Amino acid sequence: MQPPPLTCFLAGQPIRSADTLTIRSPFDGSVSGTVTLATRADTEAAIAAATAFRDTPSRYQRAEILEKTRAALEARREEFARTISSEAGLALREGRYEVGRTIDVLRFAAMETLRDDGQTFSCDISAQGKPRKIFTTREPLRCAVAITPFNHPLNQVAHKLGPAIAAGTPIILKPSEKTPLVALKFAELLYAAGLPGPMLSVLLGPTADVAEVLVKHPDVDVVAFTGSVPVGKRIAATAGYKKLVLELGGNDPLIVLDDADLDLAVTLAAEGSYRNSGQRCTAVKRILVQDGIAPEFTRRLVEKTREYVCGNPLDEATKVGTVIDEASAVYLETVVKEAVAAGAKVLIGGERRGALLQPTVIADVPRDCRMVVAESFGPLAPILTVSDLDDALTLANSTAYGLSSGVVTTNLNSAMKAIRTLRCGTVNINEVPGFRVENSPFGGIKDSGLGIKEGVIEAMKGYSYVKTFSLPW
Ligand code: NAP
């Protein structure tokens, strides 16, 4: 027997429409769940409910809601991990990891809710000054919109909703239609923890009736979007006069210099390339190895890749599940074939079965291949050789993206030069580009974003505005 459909929510009330969407496992096509869909009228009503809401819970109440949600998620962490694996095709260990990250987001958001955000300025500090004081306080926005991608279907949602709730701003979520189940379950936890209905709506439906209405609506104060570059740029072109937080695609390099600890470099290359089926915006998408150590590094990476068992996402032995769908796996196969036609060599992996693509090491990749110029969202480990640090930095900076990066070296001068020279949002030395904690500032530049950071603390700034006031005492 199928479970009843999960519902979208209009200001906390379930939308029980007859229009439904069926979500299937990318691994075997089995039904993972069904969701009810919203209409254009629901979308407009959700915006009206958000902007009319005045009864903002106190900081204490908001922190309690986030803490109760965290506790409820802790209690159901395995169920949520399995939902992620089932709808996204990600290995169970990835679902479990993602639930752990989401628990952190909720914990940090609750902590930040309680932190005072005001500043004080004495005004007698200049010849033009007066004996007054200026104070600042952060005010909620009327209505925020969050649009999220498929690849971290719970954590990306938590990174939008947690900081918005912490800031006291009503928010409307449009999750990915490929992975809406865990997002809707998460919303249920928030309501059960006491979140007032008008502070959250969750809507799915035709793009023209839901996402585009949300993006263009004049009563929406901020659109926080995480997803691909083309959709992000379309939003930037159509949103009109409002704040935009855009977290877009990546093409992150892992630079391996000849003084690197090779075991560490190989581990980081494999983890960076294959975790989450290579579908992280900050996955390692290009491995730039100094030519003297390239043969030994490549040999060891091929050996390491054998450990990444690829198969049924729900099997405990599986380390790499599917990519999001068969079309994505076919695209990845195509870019590998193009690279091979241009002279690259597949050393291990490359076989595809449906949406399953074996972790793949590709050596001698020419610098102009689509696989390494554009974003390849899957478990590929393309190796490009570089002559020295300068060559690596020039190549690293050569794409349209600027999200994150990793550099493996034991030389502090090289590390500092890389930090200064790389044109991207993050540089991690002796770590994968994706390393972060959930409250540290995160976000890209160039095509990867507008340079406005996320992470709980920065995101709260996006969901609020600073009010300045002054007093004559
Ligand atoms: P996507 O195709 O851009 O979709 C993202 C979201 O945008 C989905 O909810 C999608 O809805 C919605 N959308 C589609 N068309 C829209 C429109 N015209 N207006 C408004 N919203 C619209 O991205 P994806 O394939 O799900 O995710 C993968 C991408 O996200 C990769 O490029 C990855 O690098 C990037 N990403 C970036 C970060 C970061 O922090 N920088 C983090 C994670 C992922 P539907 O589901 O209905 O299509």
PDB file of N, CA, C and O and ligand atoms in Angstrom, residues 146-152 156 160 174-179 204-208 210-215 223 225-232 234-235 238 246-251 279-283 285 324 328 375 377 401 403 436 442-444 448-449 454, ligand 1:
ATOM      1  N   ALA A 146      12.691  31.238  -1.118  1.00  0.00           N
ATOM      2  CA  ALA A 146      13.854  30.348  -1.256  1.00  0.00           C
ATOM      3  C   ALA A 146      13.560  29.329  -2.348  1.00  0.00           C
ATOM      4  O   ALA A 146      12.491  28.709  -2.342  1.00  0.00           O
ATOM      5  N   ILE A 147      14.490  29.175  -3.267  1.00  0.00           N
ATOM      6  CA  ILE A 147      14.343  28.168  -4.326  1.00  0.00           C
ATOM      7  C   ILE A 147      15.589  27.285  -4.249  1.00  0.00           C
ATOM      8  O   ILE A 147      16.714  27.794  -4.267  1.00  0.00           O
ATOM      9  N   THR A 148      15.370  25.968  -4.119  1.00  0.00           N
ATOM     10  CA  THR A 148      16.494  25.085  -3.800  1.00  0.00           C
ATOM     11  C   THR A 148      16.668  23.975  -4.841  1.00  0.00           C
ATOM     12  O   THR A 148      15.714  23.595  -5.519  1.00  0.00           O
ATOM     13  N   PRO A 149      17.899  23.422  -4.931  1.00  0.00           N
ATOM     14  CA  PRO A 149      18.217  22.395  -5.928  1.00  0.00           C
ATOM     15  C   PRO A 149      18.027  20.988  -5.367  1.00  0.00           C
ATOM     16  O   PRO A 149      17.658  20.811  -4.210  1.00  0.00           O
ATOM     17  N   PHE A 150      18.335  20.002  -6.203  1.00  0.00           N
ATOM     18  CA  PHE A 150      18.096  18.608  -5.818  1.00  0.00           C
ATOM     19  C   PHE A 150      19.243  17.986  -5.022  1.00  0.00           C
ATOM     20  O   PHE A 150      19.053  16.969  -4.369  1.00  0.00           O
ATOM     21  N   ASN A 151      20.452  18.581  -5.103  1.00  0.00           N
ATOM     22  CA  ASN A 151      21.621  17.771  -4.743  1.00  0.00           C
ATOM     23  C   ASN A 151      21.837  17.605  -3.240  1.00  0.00           C
ATOM     24  O   ASN A 151      22.433  16.622  -2.811  1.00  0.00           O
ATOM     25  N   HIS A 152      21.391  18.573  -2.442  1.00  0.00           N
ATOM     26  CA  HIS A 152      21.358  18.403  -0.978  1.00  0.00           C
ATOM     27  C   HIS A 152      19.925  18.763  -0.575  1.00  0.00           C
ATOM     28  O   HIS A 152      19.665  19.873  -0.092  1.00  0.00           O
ATOM     29  N   GLN A 156      20.165  22.055   1.921  1.00  0.00           N
ATOM     30  CA  GLN A 156      19.981  23.337   1.223  1.00  0.00           C
ATOM     31  C   GLN A 156      18.721  24.031   1.720  1.00  0.00           C
ATOM     32  O   GLN A 156      18.690  25.255   1.846  1.00  0.00           O
ATOM     33  N   LYS A 160      18.240  27.732   4.106  1.00  0.00           N
ATOM     34  CA  LYS A 160      17.370  28.883   3.803  1.00  0.00           C
ATOM     35  C   LYS A 160      16.396  29.127   4.970  1.00  0.00           C
ATOM     36  O   LYS A 160      16.260  30.244   5.444  1.00  0.00           O
ATOM     37  N   LYS A 174      10.326  26.986  -2.444  1.00  0.00           N
ATOM     38  CA  LYS A 174      10.019  26.199  -3.647  1.00  0.00           C
ATOM     39  C   LYS A 174      11.168  25.198  -3.787  1.00  0.00           C
ATOM     40  O   LYS A 174      12.222  25.515  -4.318  1.00  0.00           O
ATOM     41  N   PRO A 175      10.981  23.965  -3.251  1.00  0.00           N
ATOM     42  CA  PRO A 175      12.074  22.988  -3.356  1.00  0.00           C
ATOM     43  C   PRO A 175      12.163  22.413  -4.764  1.00  0.00           C
ATOM     44  O   PRO A 175      11.269  22.625  -5.589  1.00  0.00           O
ATOM     45  N   SER A 176      13.214  21.654  -5.021  1.00  0.00           N
ATOM     46  CA  SER A 176      13.355  20.996  -6.323  1.00  0.00           C
ATOM     47  C   SER A 176      12.227  19.990  -6.514  1.00  0.00           C
ATOM     48  O   SER A 176      11.872  19.248  -5.599  1.00  0.00           O
ATOM     49  N   GLU A 177      11.677  19.953  -7.717  1.00  0.00           N
ATOM     50  CA  GLU A 177      10.609  18.975  -7.989  1.00  0.00           C
ATOM     51  C   GLU A 177      11.176  17.571  -8.138  1.00  0.00           C
ATOM     52  O   GLU A 177      10.424  16.599  -8.150  1.00  0.00           O
ATOM     53  N   LYS A 178      12.505  17.458  -8.219  1.00  0.00           N
ATOM     54  CA  LYS A 178      13.111  16.123  -8.269  1.00  0.00           C
ATOM     55  C   LYS A 178      13.188  15.519  -6.871  1.00  0.00           C
ATOM     56  O   LYS A 178      13.184  14.302  -6.730  1.00  0.00           O
ATOM     57  N   THR A 179      13.269  16.354  -5.839  1.00  0.00           N
ATOM     58  CA  THR A 179      13.493  15.851  -4.472  1.00  0.00           C
ATOM     59  C   THR A 179      12.666  16.629  -3.438  1.00  0.00           C
ATOM     60  O   THR A 179      13.230  17.185  -2.494  1.00  0.00           O
ATOM     61  N   LEU A 204       4.996  23.662  -4.623  1.00  0.00           N
ATOM     62  CA  LEU A 204       5.517  23.009  -5.826  1.00  0.00           C
ATOM     63  C   LEU A 204       4.455  23.148  -6.890  1.00  0.00           C
ATOM     64  O   LEU A 204       3.268  23.119  -6.579  1.00  0.00           O
ATOM     65  N   GLY A 205       4.862  23.261  -8.135  1.00  0.00           N
ATOM     66  CA  GLY A 205       3.876  23.391  -9.204  1.00  0.00           C
ATOM     67  C   GLY A 205       4.559  23.882 -10.460  1.00  0.00           C
ATOM     68  O   GLY A 205       5.782  24.070 -10.468  1.00  0.00           O
ATOM     69  N   PRO A 206       3.793  24.114 -11.515  1.00  0.00           N
ATOM     70  CA  PRO A 206       4.411  24.556 -12.768  1.00  0.00           C
ATOM     71  C   PRO A 206       5.253  25.819 -12.550  1.00  0.00           C
ATOM     72  O   PRO A 206       4.837  26.726 -11.822  1.00  0.00           O
ATOM     73  N   THR A 207       6.413  25.871 -13.199  1.00  0.00           N
ATOM     74  CA  THR A 207       7.348  26.995 -13.010  1.00  0.00           C
ATOM     75  C   THR A 207       6.650  28.337 -13.228  1.00  0.00           C
ATOM     76  O   THR A 207       6.848  29.281 -12.453  1.00  0.00           O
ATOM     77  N   ALA A 208       5.820  28.416 -14.256  1.00  0.00           N
ATOM     78  CA  ALA A 208       5.182  29.702 -14.573  1.00  0.00           C
ATOM     79  C   ALA A 208       4.190  30.126 -13.501  1.00  0.00           C
ATOM     80  O   ALA A 208       3.938  31.321 -13.322  1.00  0.00           O
ATOM     81  N   VAL A 210       4.346  29.053 -10.117  1.00  0.00           N
ATOM     82  CA  VAL A 210       4.890  29.093  -8.756  1.00  0.00           C
ATOM     83  C   VAL A 210       6.228  29.862  -8.756  1.00  0.00           C
ATOM     84  O   VAL A 210       6.275  31.027  -8.342  1.00  0.00           O
ATOM     85  N   ALA A 211       7.290  29.243  -9.280  1.00  0.00           N
ATOM     86  CA  ALA A 211       8.630  29.847  -9.146  1.00  0.00           C
ATOM     87  C   ALA A 211       8.684  31.236  -9.778  1.00  0.00           C
ATOM     88  O   ALA A 211       9.188  32.188  -9.163  1.00  0.00           O
ATOM     89  N   GLU A 212       8.150  31.375 -10.972  1.00  0.00           N
ATOM     90  CA  GLU A 212       8.287  32.670 -11.648  1.00  0.00           C
ATOM     91  C   GLU A 212       7.426  33.743 -10.992  1.00  0.00           C
ATOM     92  O   GLU A 212       7.837  34.905 -10.909  1.00  0.00           O
ATOM     93  N   VAL A 213       6.275  33.350 -10.471  1.00  0.00           N
ATOM     94  CA  VAL A 213       5.433  34.321  -9.758  1.00  0.00           C
ATOM     95  C   VAL A 213       6.163  34.796  -8.495  1.00  0.00           C
ATOM     96  O   VAL A 213       6.214  35.992  -8.196  1.00  0.00           O
ATOM     97  N   LEU A 214       6.767  33.855  -7.789  1.00  0.00           N
ATOM     98  CA  LEU A 214       7.503  34.212  -6.564  1.00  0.00           C
ATOM     99  C   LEU A 214       8.660  35.157  -6.874  1.00  0.00           C
ATOM    100  O   LEU A 214       8.892  36.149  -6.169  1.00  0.00           O
ATOM    101  N   VAL A 215       9.403  34.834  -7.927  1.00  0.00           N
ATOM    102  CA  VAL A 215      10.607  35.614  -8.260  1.00  0.00           C
ATOM    103  C   VAL A 215      10.240  37.055  -8.627  1.00  0.00           C
ATOM    104  O   VAL A 215      10.916  38.011  -8.236  1.00  0.00           O
ATOM    105  N   VAL A 223      14.997  37.096  -2.891  1.00  0.00           N
ATOM    106  CA  VAL A 223      14.966  35.748  -3.469  1.00  0.00           C
ATOM    107  C   VAL A 223      16.324  35.117  -3.180  1.00  0.00           C
ATOM    108  O   VAL A 223      17.358  35.636  -3.619  1.00  0.00           O
ATOM    109  N   PHE A 225      18.331  31.962  -3.975  1.00  0.00           N
ATOM    110  CA  PHE A 225      18.282  30.857  -4.939  1.00  0.00           C
ATOM    111  C   PHE A 225      19.585  30.074  -4.880  1.00  0.00           C
ATOM    112  O   PHE A 225      20.674  30.655  -4.908  1.00  0.00           O
ATOM    113  N   THR A 226      19.485  28.759  -4.828  1.00  0.00           N
ATOM    114  CA  THR A 226      20.643  27.891  -5.021  1.00  0.00           C
ATOM    115  C   THR A 226      20.320  26.956  -6.167  1.00  0.00           C
ATOM    116  O   THR A 226      19.289  26.262  -6.139  1.00  0.00           O
ATOM    117  N   GLY A 227      21.175  26.941  -7.182  1.00  0.00           N
ATOM    118  CA  GLY A 227      20.922  26.081  -8.335  1.00  0.00           C
ATOM    119  C   GLY A 227      21.890  26.382  -9.455  1.00  0.00           C
ATOM    120  O   GLY A 227      23.006  26.871  -9.224  1.00  0.00           O
ATOM    121  N   SER A 228      21.454  26.133 -10.676  1.00  0.00           N
ATOM    122  CA  SER A 228      22.371  26.216 -11.818  1.00  0.00           C
ATOM    123  C   SER A 228      22.565  27.663 -12.282  1.00  0.00           C
ATOM    124  O   SER A 228      21.754  28.545 -11.990  1.00  0.00           O
ATOM    125  N   VAL A 229      23.630  27.864 -13.045  1.00  0.00           N
ATOM    126  CA  VAL A 229      23.940  29.206 -13.552  1.00  0.00           C
ATOM    127  C   VAL A 229      22.825  29.720 -14.478  1.00  0.00           C
ATOM    128  O   VAL A 229      22.376  30.866 -14.308  1.00  0.00           O
ATOM    129  N   PRO A 230      22.339  28.924 -15.446  1.00  0.00           N
ATOM    130  CA  PRO A 230      21.323  29.495 -16.342  1.00  0.00           C
ATOM    131  C   PRO A 230      20.065  29.947 -15.606  1.00  0.00           C
ATOM    132  O   PRO A 230      19.539  31.029 -15.884  1.00  0.00           O
ATOM    133  N   VAL A 231      19.588  29.144 -14.654  1.00  0.00           N
ATOM    134  CA  VAL A 231      18.375  29.546 -13.925  1.00  0.00           C
ATOM    135  C   VAL A 231      18.679  30.751 -13.033  1.00  0.00           C
ATOM    136  O   VAL A 231      17.889  31.698 -12.950  1.00  0.00           O
ATOM    137  N   GLY A 232      19.840  30.758 -12.406  1.00  0.00           N
ATOM    138  CA  GLY A 232      20.221  31.899 -11.556  1.00  0.00           C
ATOM    139  C   GLY A 232      20.277  33.192 -12.355  1.00  0.00           C
ATOM    140  O   GLY A 232      19.795  34.247 -11.899  1.00  0.00           O
ATOM    141  N   ARG A 234      18.695  33.806 -15.128  1.00  0.00           N
ATOM    142  CA  ARG A 234      17.325  34.152 -15.536  1.00  0.00           C
ATOM    143  C   ARG A 234      16.608  34.875 -14.390  1.00  0.00           C
ATOM    144  O   ARG A 234      15.915  35.874 -14.604  1.00  0.00           O
ATOM    145  N   ILE A 235      16.810  34.378 -13.179  1.00  0.00           N
ATOM    146  CA  ILE A 235      16.198  35.032 -12.009  1.00  0.00           C
ATOM    147  C   ILE A 235      16.729  36.465 -11.882  1.00  0.00           C
ATOM    148  O   ILE A 235      15.962  37.411 -11.669  1.00  0.00           O
ATOM    149  N   THR A 238      14.977  38.738 -14.255  1.00  0.00           N
ATOM    150  CA  THR A 238      13.522  38.921 -14.197  1.00  0.00           C
ATOM    151  C   THR A 238      12.991  39.362 -12.823  1.00  0.00           C
ATOM    152  O   THR A 238      11.827  39.731 -12.712  1.00  0.00           O
ATOM    153  N   LEU A 246      22.342  34.606  -4.758  1.00  0.00           N
ATOM    154  CA  LEU A 246      22.457  33.571  -5.791  1.00  0.00           C
ATOM    155  C   LEU A 246      23.651  32.676  -5.485  1.00  0.00           C
ATOM    156  O   LEU A 246      24.790  33.153  -5.423  1.00  0.00           O
ATOM    157  N   GLU A 247      23.384  31.405  -5.260  1.00  0.00           N
ATOM    158  CA  GLU A 247      24.458  30.429  -5.040  1.00  0.00           C
ATOM    159  C   GLU A 247      24.389  29.462  -6.211  1.00  0.00           C
ATOM    160  O   GLU A 247      23.518  28.596  -6.252  1.00  0.00           O
ATOM    161  N   LEU A 248      25.307  29.598  -7.156  1.00  0.00           N
ATOM    162  CA  LEU A 248      25.167  28.903  -8.431  1.00  0.00           C
ATOM    163  C   LEU A 248      26.225  27.800  -8.590  1.00  0.00           C
ATOM    164  O   LEU A 248      26.815  27.349  -7.625  1.00  0.00           O
ATOM    165  N   GLY A 249      26.460  27.408  -9.796  1.00  0.00           N
ATOM    166  CA  GLY A 249      27.305  26.242 -10.063  1.00  0.00           C
ATOM    167  C   GLY A 249      28.778  26.464  -9.728  1.00  0.00           C
ATOM    168  O   GLY A 249      29.212  27.572  -9.420  1.00  0.00           O
ATOM    169  N   GLY A 250      29.534  25.388  -9.805  1.00  0.00           N
ATOM    170  CA  GLY A 250      30.962  25.463  -9.524  1.00  0.00           C
ATOM    171  C   GLY A 250      31.755  24.566 -10.453  1.00  0.00           C
ATOM    172  O   GLY A 250      31.189  23.724 -11.165  1.00  0.00           O
ATOM    173  N   ASN A 251      33.050  24.776 -10.462  1.00  0.00           N
ATOM    174  CA  ASN A 251      33.952  23.946 -11.266  1.00  0.00           C
ATOM    175  C   ASN A 251      35.278  23.896 -10.510  1.00  0.00           C
ATOM    176  O   ASN A 251      36.318  24.286 -11.023  1.00  0.00           O
ATOM    177  N   GLN A 279      27.926  15.214  -6.903  1.00  0.00           N
ATOM    178  CA  GLN A 279      26.923  16.267  -7.092  1.00  0.00           C
ATOM    179  C   GLN A 279      26.926  17.243  -5.919  1.00  0.00           C
ATOM    180  O   GLN A 279      25.943  17.367  -5.193  1.00  0.00           O
ATOM    181  N   ARG A 280      28.058  17.856  -5.701  1.00  0.00           N
ATOM    182  CA  ARG A 280      28.121  18.975  -4.770  1.00  0.00           C
ATOM    183  C   ARG A 280      28.554  20.169  -5.615  1.00  0.00           C
ATOM    184  O   ARG A 280      29.398  20.024  -6.497  1.00  0.00           O
ATOM    185  N   CYS A 281      27.993  21.334  -5.300  1.00  0.00           N
ATOM    186  CA  CYS A 281      28.463  22.520  -6.038  1.00  0.00           C
ATOM    187  C   CYS A 281      29.959  22.665  -5.828  1.00  0.00           C
ATOM    188  O   CYS A 281      30.666  23.161  -6.705  1.00  0.00           O
ATOM    189  N   THR A 282      30.460  22.216  -4.671  1.00  0.00           N
ATOM    190  CA  THR A 282      31.879  22.345  -4.355  1.00  0.00           C
ATOM    191  C   THR A 282      32.642  21.022  -4.539  1.00  0.00           C
ATOM    192  O   THR A 282      33.725  20.857  -3.984  1.00  0.00           O
ATOM    193  N   ALA A 283      32.081  20.096  -5.304  1.00  0.00           N
ATOM    194  CA  ALA A 283      32.835  18.866  -5.586  1.00  0.00           C
ATOM    195  C   ALA A 283      34.118  19.226  -6.332  1.00  0.00           C
ATOM    196  O   ALA A 283      34.184  20.251  -7.023  1.00  0.00           O
ATOM    197  N   LYS A 285      36.081  19.185  -9.335  1.00  0.00           N
ATOM    198  CA  LYS A 285      35.698  18.944 -10.736  1.00  0.00           C
ATOM    199  C   LYS A 285      36.909  18.957 -11.658  1.00  0.00           C
ATOM    200  O   LYS A 285      36.810  18.585 -12.832  1.00  0.00           O
ATOM    201  N   ILE A 324      21.337  12.138 -10.377  1.00  0.00           N
ATOM    202  CA  ILE A 324      19.919  12.435 -10.133  1.00  0.00           C
ATOM    203  C   ILE A 324      18.986  11.747 -11.127  1.00  0.00           C
ATOM    204  O   ILE A 324      17.874  11.369 -10.763  1.00  0.00           O
ATOM    205  N   SER A 328      21.174  12.840 -16.788  1.00  0.00           N
ATOM    206  CA  SER A 328      22.422  13.428 -16.271  1.00  0.00           C
ATOM    207  C   SER A 328      23.580  12.460 -16.458  1.00  0.00           C
ATOM    208  O   SER A 328      24.697  12.871 -16.812  1.00  0.00           O
ATOM    209  N   GLU A 375      30.566  22.801 -15.919  1.00  0.00           N
ATOM    210  CA  GLU A 375      30.393  22.029 -14.686  1.00  0.00           C
ATOM    211  C   GLU A 375      29.948  20.602 -15.037  1.00  0.00           C
ATOM    212  O   GLU A 375      28.942  20.424 -15.719  1.00  0.00           O
ATOM    213  N   PHE A 377      28.504  17.513 -13.270  1.00  0.00           N
ATOM    214  CA  PHE A 377      27.908  17.255 -11.955  1.00  0.00           C
ATOM    215  C   PHE A 377      27.773  15.751 -11.751  1.00  0.00           C
ATOM    216  O   PHE A 377      26.681  15.186 -11.870  1.00  0.00           O
ATOM    217  N   TYR A 401      33.639  30.050 -13.549  1.00  0.00           N
ATOM    218  CA  TYR A 401      33.168  29.829 -12.176  1.00  0.00           C
ATOM    219  C   TYR A 401      34.154  30.366 -11.134  1.00  0.00           C
ATOM    220  O   TYR A 401      35.342  30.531 -11.427  1.00  0.00           O
ATOM    221  N   LEU A 403      33.679  29.373  -7.266  1.00  0.00           N
ATOM    222  CA  LEU A 403      33.010  28.985  -6.025  1.00  0.00           C
ATOM    223  C   LEU A 403      34.036  28.696  -4.924  1.00  0.00           C
ATOM    224  O   LEU A 403      34.215  29.463  -4.006  1.00  0.00           O
ATOM    225  N   ARG A 436      33.516  23.006   5.111  1.00  0.00           N
ATOM    226  CA  ARG A 436      32.982  24.193   5.789  1.00  0.00           C
ATOM    227  C   ARG A 436      32.323  23.738   7.077  1.00  0.00           C
ATOM    228  O   ARG A 436      32.114  22.534   7.281  1.00  0.00           O
ATOM    229  N   PHE A 442      29.955  31.301   3.298  1.00  0.00           N
ATOM    230  CA  PHE A 442      30.106  30.412   2.151  1.00  0.00           C
ATOM    231  C   PHE A 442      29.428  31.026   0.936  1.00  0.00           C
ATOM    232  O   PHE A 442      28.299  31.509   1.028  1.00  0.00           O
ATOM    233  N   GLY A 443      30.108  31.000  -0.213  1.00  0.00           N
ATOM    234  CA  GLY A 443      29.467  31.475  -1.442  1.00  0.00           C
ATOM    235  C   GLY A 443      30.509  31.867  -2.463  1.00  0.00           C
ATOM    236  O   GLY A 443      31.673  32.095  -2.126  1.00  0.00           O
ATOM    237  N   GLY A 444      30.094  31.959  -3.721  1.00  0.00           N
ATOM    238  CA  GLY A 444      31.049  32.166  -4.801  1.00  0.00           C
ATOM    239  C   GLY A 444      30.972  33.532  -5.442  1.00  0.00           C
ATOM    240  O   GLY A 444      30.155  34.382  -5.068  1.00  0.00           O
ATOM    241  N   SER A 448      29.547  31.824 -10.269  1.00  0.00           N
ATOM    242  CA  SER A 448      29.107  31.014  -9.120  1.00  0.00           C
ATOM    243  C   SER A 448      28.261  31.797  -8.128  1.00  0.00           C
ATOM    244  O   SER A 448      27.750  31.216  -7.162  1.00  0.00           O
ATOM    245  N   GLY A 449      28.126  33.097  -8.329  1.00  0.00           N
ATOM    246  CA  GLY A 449      27.286  33.868  -7.412  1.00  0.00           C
ATOM    247  C   GLY A 449      27.708  35.320  -7.371  1.00  0.00           C
ATOM    248  O   GLY A 449      28.726  35.715  -7.931  1.00  0.00           O
ATOM    249  N   GLU A 454      26.418  32.822   2.142  1.00  0.00           N
ATOM    250  CA  GLU A 454      25.464  32.115   2.995  1.00  0.00           C
ATOM    251  C   GLU A 454      26.226  31.536   4.182  1.00  0.00           C
ATOM    252  O   GLU A 454      27.303  32.010   4.518  1.00  0.00           O
TER     253      GLU A 454
HETATM  254  P1  NAP B   1      18.352  24.034 -11.290  1.00  0.00           P
HETATM  255  O1  NAP B   1      17.930  23.223 -12.441  1.00  0.00           O
HETATM  256  O2  NAP B   1      18.849  25.417 -11.532  1.00  0.00           O
HETATM  257  O3  NAP B   1      17.092  24.073 -10.293  1.00  0.00           O
HETATM  258  C1  NAP B   1      17.183  24.704  -9.044  1.00  0.00           C
HETATM  259  C2  NAP B   1      15.794  25.167  -8.621  1.00  0.00           C
HETATM  260  O4  NAP B   1      15.358  26.190  -9.520  1.00  0.00           O
HETATM  261  C3  NAP B   1      14.747  24.068  -8.668  1.00  0.00           C
HETATM  262  O5  NAP B   1      13.900  24.210  -7.545  1.00  0.00           O
HETATM  263  C4  NAP B   1      14.026  24.394  -9.953  1.00  0.00           C
HETATM  264  O6  NAP B   1      12.700  23.941  -9.974  1.00  0.00           O
HETATM  265  C5  NAP B   1      14.020  25.906  -9.938  1.00  0.00           C
HETATM  266  N1  NAP B   1      13.752  26.549 -11.218  1.00  0.00           N
HETATM  267  C6  NAP B   1      13.802  26.003 -12.464  1.00  0.00           C
HETATM  268  N2  NAP B   1      13.474  26.945 -13.382  1.00  0.00           N
HETATM  269  C7  NAP B   1      13.200  28.086 -12.710  1.00  0.00           C
HETATM  270  C8  NAP B   1      12.806  29.406 -13.100  1.00  0.00           C
HETATM  271  N3  NAP B   1      12.622  29.729 -14.368  1.00  0.00           N
HETATM  272  N4  NAP B   1      12.640  30.332 -12.145  1.00  0.00           N
HETATM  273  C9  NAP B   1      12.828  30.032 -10.845  1.00  0.00           C
HETATM  274  N5  NAP B   1      13.208  28.796 -10.417  1.00  0.00           N
HETATM  275  C10 NAP B   1      13.378  27.833 -11.328  1.00  0.00           C
HETATM  276  O7  NAP B   1      19.495  23.314 -10.439  1.00  0.00           O
HETATM  277  P2  NAP B   1      19.583  21.778 -10.014  1.00  0.00           P
HETATM  278  O8  NAP B   1      19.887  21.001 -11.244  1.00  0.00           O
HETATM  279  O9  NAP B   1      18.436  21.411  -9.164  1.00  0.00           O
HETATM  280  O10 NAP B   1      20.859  21.817  -9.054  1.00  0.00           O
HETATM  281  C11 NAP B   1      22.176  21.632  -9.467  1.00  0.00           C
HETATM  282  C12 NAP B   1      22.900  22.944  -9.594  1.00  0.00           C
HETATM  283  O11 NAP B   1      22.864  23.656  -8.360  1.00  0.00           O
HETATM  284  C13 NAP B   1      24.369  22.761  -9.927  1.00  0.00           C
HETATM  285  O12 NAP B   1      24.749  23.701 -10.892  1.00  0.00           O
HETATM  286  C14 NAP B   1      25.059  23.043  -8.595  1.00  0.00           C
HETATM  287  O13 NAP B   1      26.393  23.453  -8.719  1.00  0.00           O
HETATM  288  C15 NAP B   1      24.183  24.112  -8.048  1.00  0.00           C
HETATM  289  N6  NAP B   1      24.356  24.242  -6.599  1.00  0.00           N
HETATM  290  C16 NAP B   1      24.995  25.354  -6.109  1.00  0.00           C
HETATM  291  C17 NAP B   1      25.230  25.475  -4.737  1.00  0.00           C
HETATM  292  C18 NAP B   1      25.935  26.675  -4.158  1.00  0.00           C
HETATM  293  O14 NAP B   1      25.854  26.868  -2.953  1.00  0.00           O
HETATM  294  N7  NAP B   1      26.633  27.473  -4.944  1.00  0.00           N
HETATM  295  C19 NAP B   1      24.801  24.450  -3.886  1.00  0.00           C
HETATM  296  C20 NAP B   1      24.148  23.347  -4.420  1.00  0.00           C
HETATM  297  C21 NAP B   1      23.927  23.265  -5.783  1.00  0.00           C
HETATM  298  P3  NAP B   1      12.307  22.547 -10.690  1.00  0.00           P
HETATM  299  O15 NAP B   1      12.708  21.502  -9.743  1.00  0.00           O
HETATM  300  O16 NAP B   1      10.843  22.683 -10.850  1.00  0.00           O
HETATM  301  O17 NAP B   1      13.037  22.518 -11.997  1.00  0.00           O
END
